[in-house]
Short mmCIF file of C-alpha atoms and ligand atoms in Angstrom, two decimals:
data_model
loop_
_atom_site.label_atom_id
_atom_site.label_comp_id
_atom_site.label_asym_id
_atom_site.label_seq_id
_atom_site.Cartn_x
_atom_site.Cartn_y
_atom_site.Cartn_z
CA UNK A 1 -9.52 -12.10 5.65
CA UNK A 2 -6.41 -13.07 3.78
CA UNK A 3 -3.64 -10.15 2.41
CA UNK A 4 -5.38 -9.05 0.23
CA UNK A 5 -8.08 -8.69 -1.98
CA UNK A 6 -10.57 -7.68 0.91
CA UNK A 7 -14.18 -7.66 0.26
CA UNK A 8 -15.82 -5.53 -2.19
CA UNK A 9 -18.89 -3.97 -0.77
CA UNK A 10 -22.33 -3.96 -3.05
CA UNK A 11 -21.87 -0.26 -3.73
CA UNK A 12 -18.83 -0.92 -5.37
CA UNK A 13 -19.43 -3.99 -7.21
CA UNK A 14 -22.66 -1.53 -8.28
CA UNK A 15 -20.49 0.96 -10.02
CA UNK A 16 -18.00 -1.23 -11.45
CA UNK A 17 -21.23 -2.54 -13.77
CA UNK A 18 -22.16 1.67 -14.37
CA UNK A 19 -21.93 2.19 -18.96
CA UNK A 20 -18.46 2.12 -20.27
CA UNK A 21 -17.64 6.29 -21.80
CA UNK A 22 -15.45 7.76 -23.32
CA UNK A 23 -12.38 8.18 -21.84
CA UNK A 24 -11.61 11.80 -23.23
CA UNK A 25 -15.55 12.22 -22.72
CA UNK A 26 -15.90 15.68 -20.76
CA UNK A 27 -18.50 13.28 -17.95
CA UNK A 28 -15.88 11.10 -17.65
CA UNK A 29 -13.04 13.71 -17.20
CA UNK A 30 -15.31 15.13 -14.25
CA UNK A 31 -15.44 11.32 -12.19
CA UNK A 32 -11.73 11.25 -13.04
CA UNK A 33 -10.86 14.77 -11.03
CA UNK A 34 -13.23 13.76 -8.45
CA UNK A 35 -11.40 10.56 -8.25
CA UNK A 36 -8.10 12.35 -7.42
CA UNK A 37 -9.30 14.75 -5.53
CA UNK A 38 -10.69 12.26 -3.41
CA UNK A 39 -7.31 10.09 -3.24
CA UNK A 40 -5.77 13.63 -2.13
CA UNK A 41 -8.35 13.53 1.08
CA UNK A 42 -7.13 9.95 1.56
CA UNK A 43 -3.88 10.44 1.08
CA UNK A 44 -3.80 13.78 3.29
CA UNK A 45 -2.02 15.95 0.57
CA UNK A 46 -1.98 19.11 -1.19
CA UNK A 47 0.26 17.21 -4.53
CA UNK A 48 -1.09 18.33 -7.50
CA UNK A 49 0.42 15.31 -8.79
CA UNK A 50 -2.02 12.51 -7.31
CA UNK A 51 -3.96 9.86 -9.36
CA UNK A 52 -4.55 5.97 -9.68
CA UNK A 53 -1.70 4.25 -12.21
CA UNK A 54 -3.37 1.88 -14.70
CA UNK A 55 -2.90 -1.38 -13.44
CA UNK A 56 -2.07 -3.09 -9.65
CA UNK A 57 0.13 -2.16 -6.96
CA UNK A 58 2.94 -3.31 -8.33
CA UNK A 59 2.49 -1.18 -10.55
CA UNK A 60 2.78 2.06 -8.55
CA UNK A 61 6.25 0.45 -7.61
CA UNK A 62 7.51 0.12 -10.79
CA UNK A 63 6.19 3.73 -11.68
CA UNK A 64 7.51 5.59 -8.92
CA UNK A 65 10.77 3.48 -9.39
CA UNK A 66 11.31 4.22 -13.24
CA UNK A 67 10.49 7.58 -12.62
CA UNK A 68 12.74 8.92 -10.05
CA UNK A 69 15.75 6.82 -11.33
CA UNK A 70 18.74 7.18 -13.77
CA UNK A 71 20.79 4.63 -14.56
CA UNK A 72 23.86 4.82 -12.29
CA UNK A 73 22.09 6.83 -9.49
CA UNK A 74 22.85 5.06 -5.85
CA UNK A 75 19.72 4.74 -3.94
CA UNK A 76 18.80 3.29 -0.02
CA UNK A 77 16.56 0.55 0.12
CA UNK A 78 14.96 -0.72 3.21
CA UNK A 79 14.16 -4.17 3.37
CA UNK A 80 12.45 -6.06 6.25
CA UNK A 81 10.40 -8.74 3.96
CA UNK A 82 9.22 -9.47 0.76
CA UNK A 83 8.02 -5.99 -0.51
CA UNK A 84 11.27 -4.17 0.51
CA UNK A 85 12.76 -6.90 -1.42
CA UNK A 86 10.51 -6.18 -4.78
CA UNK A 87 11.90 -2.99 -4.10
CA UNK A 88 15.42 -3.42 -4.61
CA UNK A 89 14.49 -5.80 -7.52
CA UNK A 90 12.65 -3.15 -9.32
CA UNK A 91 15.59 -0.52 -8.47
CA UNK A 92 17.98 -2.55 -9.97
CA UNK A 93 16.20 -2.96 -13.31
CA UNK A 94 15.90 0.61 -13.77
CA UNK A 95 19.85 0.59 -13.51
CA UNK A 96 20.01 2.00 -10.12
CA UNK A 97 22.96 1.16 -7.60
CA UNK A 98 21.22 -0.28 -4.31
CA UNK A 99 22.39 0.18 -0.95
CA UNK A 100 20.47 -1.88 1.36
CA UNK A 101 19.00 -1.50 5.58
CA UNK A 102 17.63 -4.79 6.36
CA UNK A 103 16.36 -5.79 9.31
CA UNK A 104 14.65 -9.20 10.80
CA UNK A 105 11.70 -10.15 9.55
CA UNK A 106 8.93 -9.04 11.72
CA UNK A 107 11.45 -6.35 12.90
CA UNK A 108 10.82 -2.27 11.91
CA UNK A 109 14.02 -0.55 10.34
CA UNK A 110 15.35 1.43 13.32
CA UNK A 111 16.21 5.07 12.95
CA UNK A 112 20.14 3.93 13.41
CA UNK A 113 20.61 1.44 10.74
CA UNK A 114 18.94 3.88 8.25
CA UNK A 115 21.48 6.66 9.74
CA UNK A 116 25.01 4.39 9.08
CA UNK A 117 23.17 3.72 5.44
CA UNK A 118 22.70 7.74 5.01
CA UNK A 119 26.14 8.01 6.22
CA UNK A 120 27.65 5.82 4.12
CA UNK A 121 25.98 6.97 1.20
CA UNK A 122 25.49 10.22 1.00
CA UNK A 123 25.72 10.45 -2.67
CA UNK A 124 21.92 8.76 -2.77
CA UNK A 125 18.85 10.20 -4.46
CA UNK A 126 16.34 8.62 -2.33
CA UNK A 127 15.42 6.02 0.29
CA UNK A 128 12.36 3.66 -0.03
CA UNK A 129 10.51 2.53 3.14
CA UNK A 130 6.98 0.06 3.01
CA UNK A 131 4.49 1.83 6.02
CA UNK A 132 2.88 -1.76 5.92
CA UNK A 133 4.57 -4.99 5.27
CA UNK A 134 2.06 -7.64 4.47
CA UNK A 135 4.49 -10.08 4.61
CA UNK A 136 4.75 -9.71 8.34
CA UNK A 137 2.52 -7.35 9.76
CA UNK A 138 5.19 -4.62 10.63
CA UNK A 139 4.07 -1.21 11.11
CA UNK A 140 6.81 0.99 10.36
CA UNK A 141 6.79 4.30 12.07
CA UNK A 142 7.74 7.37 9.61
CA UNK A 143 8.21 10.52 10.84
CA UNK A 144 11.55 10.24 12.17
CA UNK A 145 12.80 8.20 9.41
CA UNK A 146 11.53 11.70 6.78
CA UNK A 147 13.47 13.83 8.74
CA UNK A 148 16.47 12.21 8.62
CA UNK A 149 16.03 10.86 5.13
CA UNK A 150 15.08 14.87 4.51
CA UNK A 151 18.48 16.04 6.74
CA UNK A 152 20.57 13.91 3.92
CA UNK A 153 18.45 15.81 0.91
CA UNK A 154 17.31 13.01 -0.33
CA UNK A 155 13.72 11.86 -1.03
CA UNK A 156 11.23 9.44 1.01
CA UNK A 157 9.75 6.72 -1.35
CA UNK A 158 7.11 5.08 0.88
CA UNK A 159 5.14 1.59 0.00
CA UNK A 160 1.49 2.27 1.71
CA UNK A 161 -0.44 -0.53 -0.16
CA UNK A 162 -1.63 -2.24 3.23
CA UNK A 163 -1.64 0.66 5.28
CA UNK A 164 -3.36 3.63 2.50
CA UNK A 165 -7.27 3.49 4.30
CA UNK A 166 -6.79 1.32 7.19
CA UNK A 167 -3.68 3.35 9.13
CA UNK A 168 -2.81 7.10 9.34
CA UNK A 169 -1.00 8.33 6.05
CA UNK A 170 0.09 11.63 6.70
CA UNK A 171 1.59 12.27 3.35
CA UNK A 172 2.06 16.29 3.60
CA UNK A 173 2.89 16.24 7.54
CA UNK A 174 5.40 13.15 7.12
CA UNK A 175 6.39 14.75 3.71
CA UNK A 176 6.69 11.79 1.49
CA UNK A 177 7.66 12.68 -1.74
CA UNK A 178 6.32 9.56 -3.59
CA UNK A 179 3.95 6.98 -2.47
CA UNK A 180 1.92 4.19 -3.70
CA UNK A 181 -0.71 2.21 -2.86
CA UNK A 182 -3.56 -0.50 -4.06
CA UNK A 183 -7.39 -0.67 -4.34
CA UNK A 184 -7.99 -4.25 -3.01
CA UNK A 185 -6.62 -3.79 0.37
CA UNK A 186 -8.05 -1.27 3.09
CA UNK A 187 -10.08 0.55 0.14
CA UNK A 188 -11.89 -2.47 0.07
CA UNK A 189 -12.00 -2.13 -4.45
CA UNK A 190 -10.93 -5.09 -6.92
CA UNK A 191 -7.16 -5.01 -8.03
CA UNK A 192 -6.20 -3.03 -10.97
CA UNK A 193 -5.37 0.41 -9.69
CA UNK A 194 -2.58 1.88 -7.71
CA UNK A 195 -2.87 5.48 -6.18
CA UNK A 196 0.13 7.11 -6.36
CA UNK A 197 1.64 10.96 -5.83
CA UNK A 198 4.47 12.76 -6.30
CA UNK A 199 5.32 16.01 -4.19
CA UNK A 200 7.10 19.06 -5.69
CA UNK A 201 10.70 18.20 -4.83
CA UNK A 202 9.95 14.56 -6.54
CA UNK A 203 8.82 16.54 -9.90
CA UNK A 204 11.81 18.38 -9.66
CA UNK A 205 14.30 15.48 -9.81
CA UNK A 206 11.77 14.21 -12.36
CA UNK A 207 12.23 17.44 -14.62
CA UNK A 208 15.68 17.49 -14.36
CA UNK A 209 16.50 14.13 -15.37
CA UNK A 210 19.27 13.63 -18.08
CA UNK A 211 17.37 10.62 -19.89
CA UNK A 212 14.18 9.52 -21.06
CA UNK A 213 12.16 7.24 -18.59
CA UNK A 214 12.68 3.52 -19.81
CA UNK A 215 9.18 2.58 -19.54
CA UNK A 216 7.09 3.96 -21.82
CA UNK A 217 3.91 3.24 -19.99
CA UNK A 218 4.36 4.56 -16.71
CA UNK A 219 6.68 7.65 -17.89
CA UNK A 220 4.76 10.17 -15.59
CA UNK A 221 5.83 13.11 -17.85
CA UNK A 222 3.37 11.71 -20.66
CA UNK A 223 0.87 11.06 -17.91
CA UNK A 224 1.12 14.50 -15.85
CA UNK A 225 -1.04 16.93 -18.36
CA UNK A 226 -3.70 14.01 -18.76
CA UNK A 227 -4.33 13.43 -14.62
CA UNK A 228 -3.03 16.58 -12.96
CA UNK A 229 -5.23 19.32 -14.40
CA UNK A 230 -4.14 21.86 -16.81
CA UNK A 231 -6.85 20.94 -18.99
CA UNK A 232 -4.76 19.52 -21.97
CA UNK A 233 -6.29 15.98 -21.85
CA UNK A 234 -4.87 13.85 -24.73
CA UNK A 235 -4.52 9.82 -25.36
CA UNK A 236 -1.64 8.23 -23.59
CA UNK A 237 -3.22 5.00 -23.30
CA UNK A 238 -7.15 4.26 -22.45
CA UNK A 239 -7.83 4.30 -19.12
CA UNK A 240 -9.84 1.70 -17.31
CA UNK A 241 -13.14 3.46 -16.99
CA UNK A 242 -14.97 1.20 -14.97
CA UNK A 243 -11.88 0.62 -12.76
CA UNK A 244 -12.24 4.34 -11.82
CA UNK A 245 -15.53 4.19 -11.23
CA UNK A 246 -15.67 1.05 -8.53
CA UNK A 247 -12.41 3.70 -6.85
CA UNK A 248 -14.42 6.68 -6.60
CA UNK A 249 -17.07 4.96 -5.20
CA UNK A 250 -14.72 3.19 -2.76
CA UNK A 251 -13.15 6.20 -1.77
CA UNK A 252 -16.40 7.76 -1.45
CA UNK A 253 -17.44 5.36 1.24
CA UNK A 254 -14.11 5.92 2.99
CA UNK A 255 -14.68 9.79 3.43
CA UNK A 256 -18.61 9.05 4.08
CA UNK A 257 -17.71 7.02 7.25
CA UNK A 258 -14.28 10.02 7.92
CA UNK A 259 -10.11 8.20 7.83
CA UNK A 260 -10.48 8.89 11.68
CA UNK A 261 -13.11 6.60 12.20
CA UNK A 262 -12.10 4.02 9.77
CA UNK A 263 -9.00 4.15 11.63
CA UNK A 264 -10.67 3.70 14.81
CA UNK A 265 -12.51 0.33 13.65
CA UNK A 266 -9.41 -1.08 12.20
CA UNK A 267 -8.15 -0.77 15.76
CA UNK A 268 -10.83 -1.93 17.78
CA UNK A 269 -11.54 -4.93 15.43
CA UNK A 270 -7.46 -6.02 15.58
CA UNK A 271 -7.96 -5.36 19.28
CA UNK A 272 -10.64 -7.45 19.50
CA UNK A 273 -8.66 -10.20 17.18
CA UNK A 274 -5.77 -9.89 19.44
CA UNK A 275 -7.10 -10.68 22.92
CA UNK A 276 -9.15 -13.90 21.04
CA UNK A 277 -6.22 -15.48 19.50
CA UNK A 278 -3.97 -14.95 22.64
CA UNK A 279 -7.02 -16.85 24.89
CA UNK A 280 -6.74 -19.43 21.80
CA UNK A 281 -2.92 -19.71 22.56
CA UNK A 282 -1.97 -17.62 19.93
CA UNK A 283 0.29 -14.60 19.64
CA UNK A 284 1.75 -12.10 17.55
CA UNK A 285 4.53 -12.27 15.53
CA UNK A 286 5.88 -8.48 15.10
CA UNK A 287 6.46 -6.31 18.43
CA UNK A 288 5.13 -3.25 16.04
CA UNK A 289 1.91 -4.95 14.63
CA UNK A 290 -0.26 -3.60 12.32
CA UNK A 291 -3.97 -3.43 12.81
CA UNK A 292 -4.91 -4.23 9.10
CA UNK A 293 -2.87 -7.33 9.22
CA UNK A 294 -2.22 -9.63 11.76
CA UNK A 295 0.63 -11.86 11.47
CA UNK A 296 0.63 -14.56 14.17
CA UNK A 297 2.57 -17.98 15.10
CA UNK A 298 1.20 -21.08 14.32
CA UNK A 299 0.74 -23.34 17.59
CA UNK A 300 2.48 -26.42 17.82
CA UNK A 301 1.18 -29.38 16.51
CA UNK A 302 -1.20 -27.84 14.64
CA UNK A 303 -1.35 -28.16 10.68
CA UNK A 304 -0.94 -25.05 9.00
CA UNK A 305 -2.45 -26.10 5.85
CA UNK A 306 -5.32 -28.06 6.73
CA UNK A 307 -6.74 -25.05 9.24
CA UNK A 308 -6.75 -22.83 6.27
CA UNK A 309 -8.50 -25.68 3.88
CA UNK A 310 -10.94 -26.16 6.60
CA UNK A 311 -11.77 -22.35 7.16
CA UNK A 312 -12.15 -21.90 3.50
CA UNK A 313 -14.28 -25.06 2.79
CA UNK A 314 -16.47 -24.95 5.91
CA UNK A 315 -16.86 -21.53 7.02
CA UNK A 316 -15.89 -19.60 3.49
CA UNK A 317 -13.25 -17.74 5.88
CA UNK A 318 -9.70 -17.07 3.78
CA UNK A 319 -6.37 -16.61 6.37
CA UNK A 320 -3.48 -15.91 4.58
CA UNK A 321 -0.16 -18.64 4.64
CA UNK A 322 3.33 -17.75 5.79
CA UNK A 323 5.31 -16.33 3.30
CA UNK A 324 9.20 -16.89 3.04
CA UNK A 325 10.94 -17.81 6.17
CA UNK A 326 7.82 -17.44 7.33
CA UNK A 327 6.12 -20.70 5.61
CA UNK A 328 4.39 -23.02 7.49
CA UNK A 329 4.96 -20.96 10.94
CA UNK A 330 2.76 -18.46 10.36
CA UNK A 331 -0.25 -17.00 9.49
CA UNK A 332 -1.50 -13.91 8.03
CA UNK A 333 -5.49 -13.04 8.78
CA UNK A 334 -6.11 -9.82 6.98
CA UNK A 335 -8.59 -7.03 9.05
CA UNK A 336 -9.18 -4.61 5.68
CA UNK A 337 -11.58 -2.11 4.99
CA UNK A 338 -14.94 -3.53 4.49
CA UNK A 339 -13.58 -6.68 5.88
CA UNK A 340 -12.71 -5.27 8.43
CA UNK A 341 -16.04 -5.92 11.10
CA UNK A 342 -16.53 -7.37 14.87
CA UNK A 343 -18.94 -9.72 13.12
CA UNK A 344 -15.42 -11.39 11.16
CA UNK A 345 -13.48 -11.39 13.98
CA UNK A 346 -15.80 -13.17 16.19
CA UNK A 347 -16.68 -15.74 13.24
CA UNK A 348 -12.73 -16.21 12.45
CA UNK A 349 -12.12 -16.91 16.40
CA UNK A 350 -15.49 -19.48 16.81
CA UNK A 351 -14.17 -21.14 13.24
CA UNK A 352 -10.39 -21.23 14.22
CA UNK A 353 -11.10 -22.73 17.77
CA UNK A 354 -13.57 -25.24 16.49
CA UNK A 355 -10.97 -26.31 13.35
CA UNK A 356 -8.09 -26.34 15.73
CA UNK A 357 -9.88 -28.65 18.27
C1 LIG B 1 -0.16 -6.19 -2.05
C2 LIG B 1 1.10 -5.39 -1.89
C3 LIG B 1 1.83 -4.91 -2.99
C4 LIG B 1 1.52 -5.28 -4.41
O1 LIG B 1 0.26 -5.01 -4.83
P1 LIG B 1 -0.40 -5.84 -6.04
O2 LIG B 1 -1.74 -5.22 -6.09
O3 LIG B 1 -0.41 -7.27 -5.60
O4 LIG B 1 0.36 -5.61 -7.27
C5 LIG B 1 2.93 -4.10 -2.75
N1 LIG B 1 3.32 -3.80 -1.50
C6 LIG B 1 2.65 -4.26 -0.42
C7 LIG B 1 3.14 -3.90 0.95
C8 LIG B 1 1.54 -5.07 -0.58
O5 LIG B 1 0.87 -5.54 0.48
#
């Protein structure tokens, strides 16, 4: 019940242990489509350009970053805590000029900061956004932000690591043009794979760029024949077989139980979380929380670190610590995917009011 990784269900575990093939083998091609077809259904897009990136979260990040950037281009970057903040690291490495819209932490980027930054710079290829910051429980609303990221023609780059299975993620209707996301969060899989995908206008700025991608692993135009379909599937690098298999069963789960109800039990359960912790004297930090990740204050007087020692050691229950200016004032109790159950919440709250007595 920390940020992340969430609990791995049996099933998953299961396939995870399935034989090791080839990763060219025609069997293995077949789980590998299925696996991206399924991210599409999760995702809620059409992008032919849609498939899990070889290593963690991060990962996705760095891909999406290297990809859509040129030395010298000017991009937005919207920062609100620590993943915004990755952000503009990563940017910056791949030679880009960063503009920043920062807000408080536990604040959302309003609609008119991001409009002065779009003013200012108009000369920017794209703006990058996280849908879920786990650093403070923020759940940033989208759809106005596309259109006026859209209005200045540039692209949306959207972190949806926390959010990707436990929230809405409207990638067609909100018309993202890249996002990325992580398997041990609300897909309830181990780390070590980060869905990602690229809509048409993000190909295009890909295909027209002037130099080669600096990153040799993640340059998508190696990767593009391999995941997206045309049938020429040669060796970029081998893929982590069993990785793909614990996703597809993960994301088979997800569709088996349908996003709107998953949805609908991440609420209830952070509903349920909510009203307990407020009759335990404990409230929310962010105005715009989400319901995968619950960022609360620390009461007075209490010790931060010896609740959380005490959870883990007597009752096997992670929280999650305070991160930044956050340390030591708050906490961070995780409500993802498989982990995310009335039976939790109601163990969490007895534990938590026991420890803090
Ligand atoms: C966890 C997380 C990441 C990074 O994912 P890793 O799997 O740790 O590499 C990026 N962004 C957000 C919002 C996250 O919560």
């Amino acid at each position: 019940m920390g940020p992340g990784p969430s609990t791995v269900p049996a099933r998953v575990l299961k396939a995870l242990g399935s034989p090791t093939m080839g990763h060219l083998d025609p069997d293995y091609i077949e789980i590998m489509d299925e696996c991206c077809g399924m991210l599409r259904k999760v995702f809620r897009t059409t992008n032919a350009l849609t498939f899990p990136v070889s290593a963690t979260g991060m990962a996705g990040m760095e891909a999406i970053a290297s990809n859509l950037v040129e030395r010298g281009d000017e991009v937005i970057v919207c920062i609100n805590g620590v993943f915004g903040g990755r952000m503009k690291d990563i940017m910056e490495r791949c030679g880009a000029t960063v503009h920043t819209v920062e807000a408080e932490w536990g604040d959302v980027i309003s609609g008119e900061a991001l409009g002065e930054a779009l003013e200012s710079h108009p000369e920017s290829r794209l703006v990058t956004i996280v849908h879920a910051e786990t650093s403070t429980g923020v759940h940033q609303p989208l759809e106005e932000i596309s259109r006026m990221v859209h209005d200045a023609g540039m692209l949306l780059v959207v972190d949806a690591v926390t959010s990707l299975g436990g929230h809405p993620v409207n990638v067609d209707d909100w018309e993202i043009d890249a996002i990325f996301s992580g398997t041990q969060k609300c897909l309830s899989c181990p780390p070590g794979l980060s869905p990602i995908s690229f809509s048409e206008r993000a190909l295009e700025v890909m295909d027209a760029r002037q130099s080669k991608v600096q990153s040799w692993y993640f340059d998508v135009s190696m990767l593009r024949d391999y995941y997206s379909g045309s049938g020429a599937r040669a060796y970029h690098h081998t893929a982590p077989i069993n990785m793909v298999y614990g996703l597809r069963e993960g994301l088979a789960m997800v569709l088996e139980e349908g996003l709107e109800e998953r949805f609908e039990r991440h609420r209830v359960v952070h509903e349920r979380l909510r009203n307990g912790l407020e009759e335990l004297g404990i409230s929310y930090i962010p105005e715009s929380s989400l319901h995968t990740l619950n960022c609360v204050t620390i009461p007075d007087g209490v010790e931060d670190g010896a609740v959380r020692s005490r959870l883990l050691s007597e009752y096997s229950i992670e929280i999650g610590a305070g991160l930044g200016p956050f340390a030591g004032k708050a906490w961070r109790i995780g409500l993802m995917g498989h982990a995310a159950t009335r039976r939790n919440v109601d163990l969490l709250l007895a534990a938590l009011g026991e420890v803090m007595e």
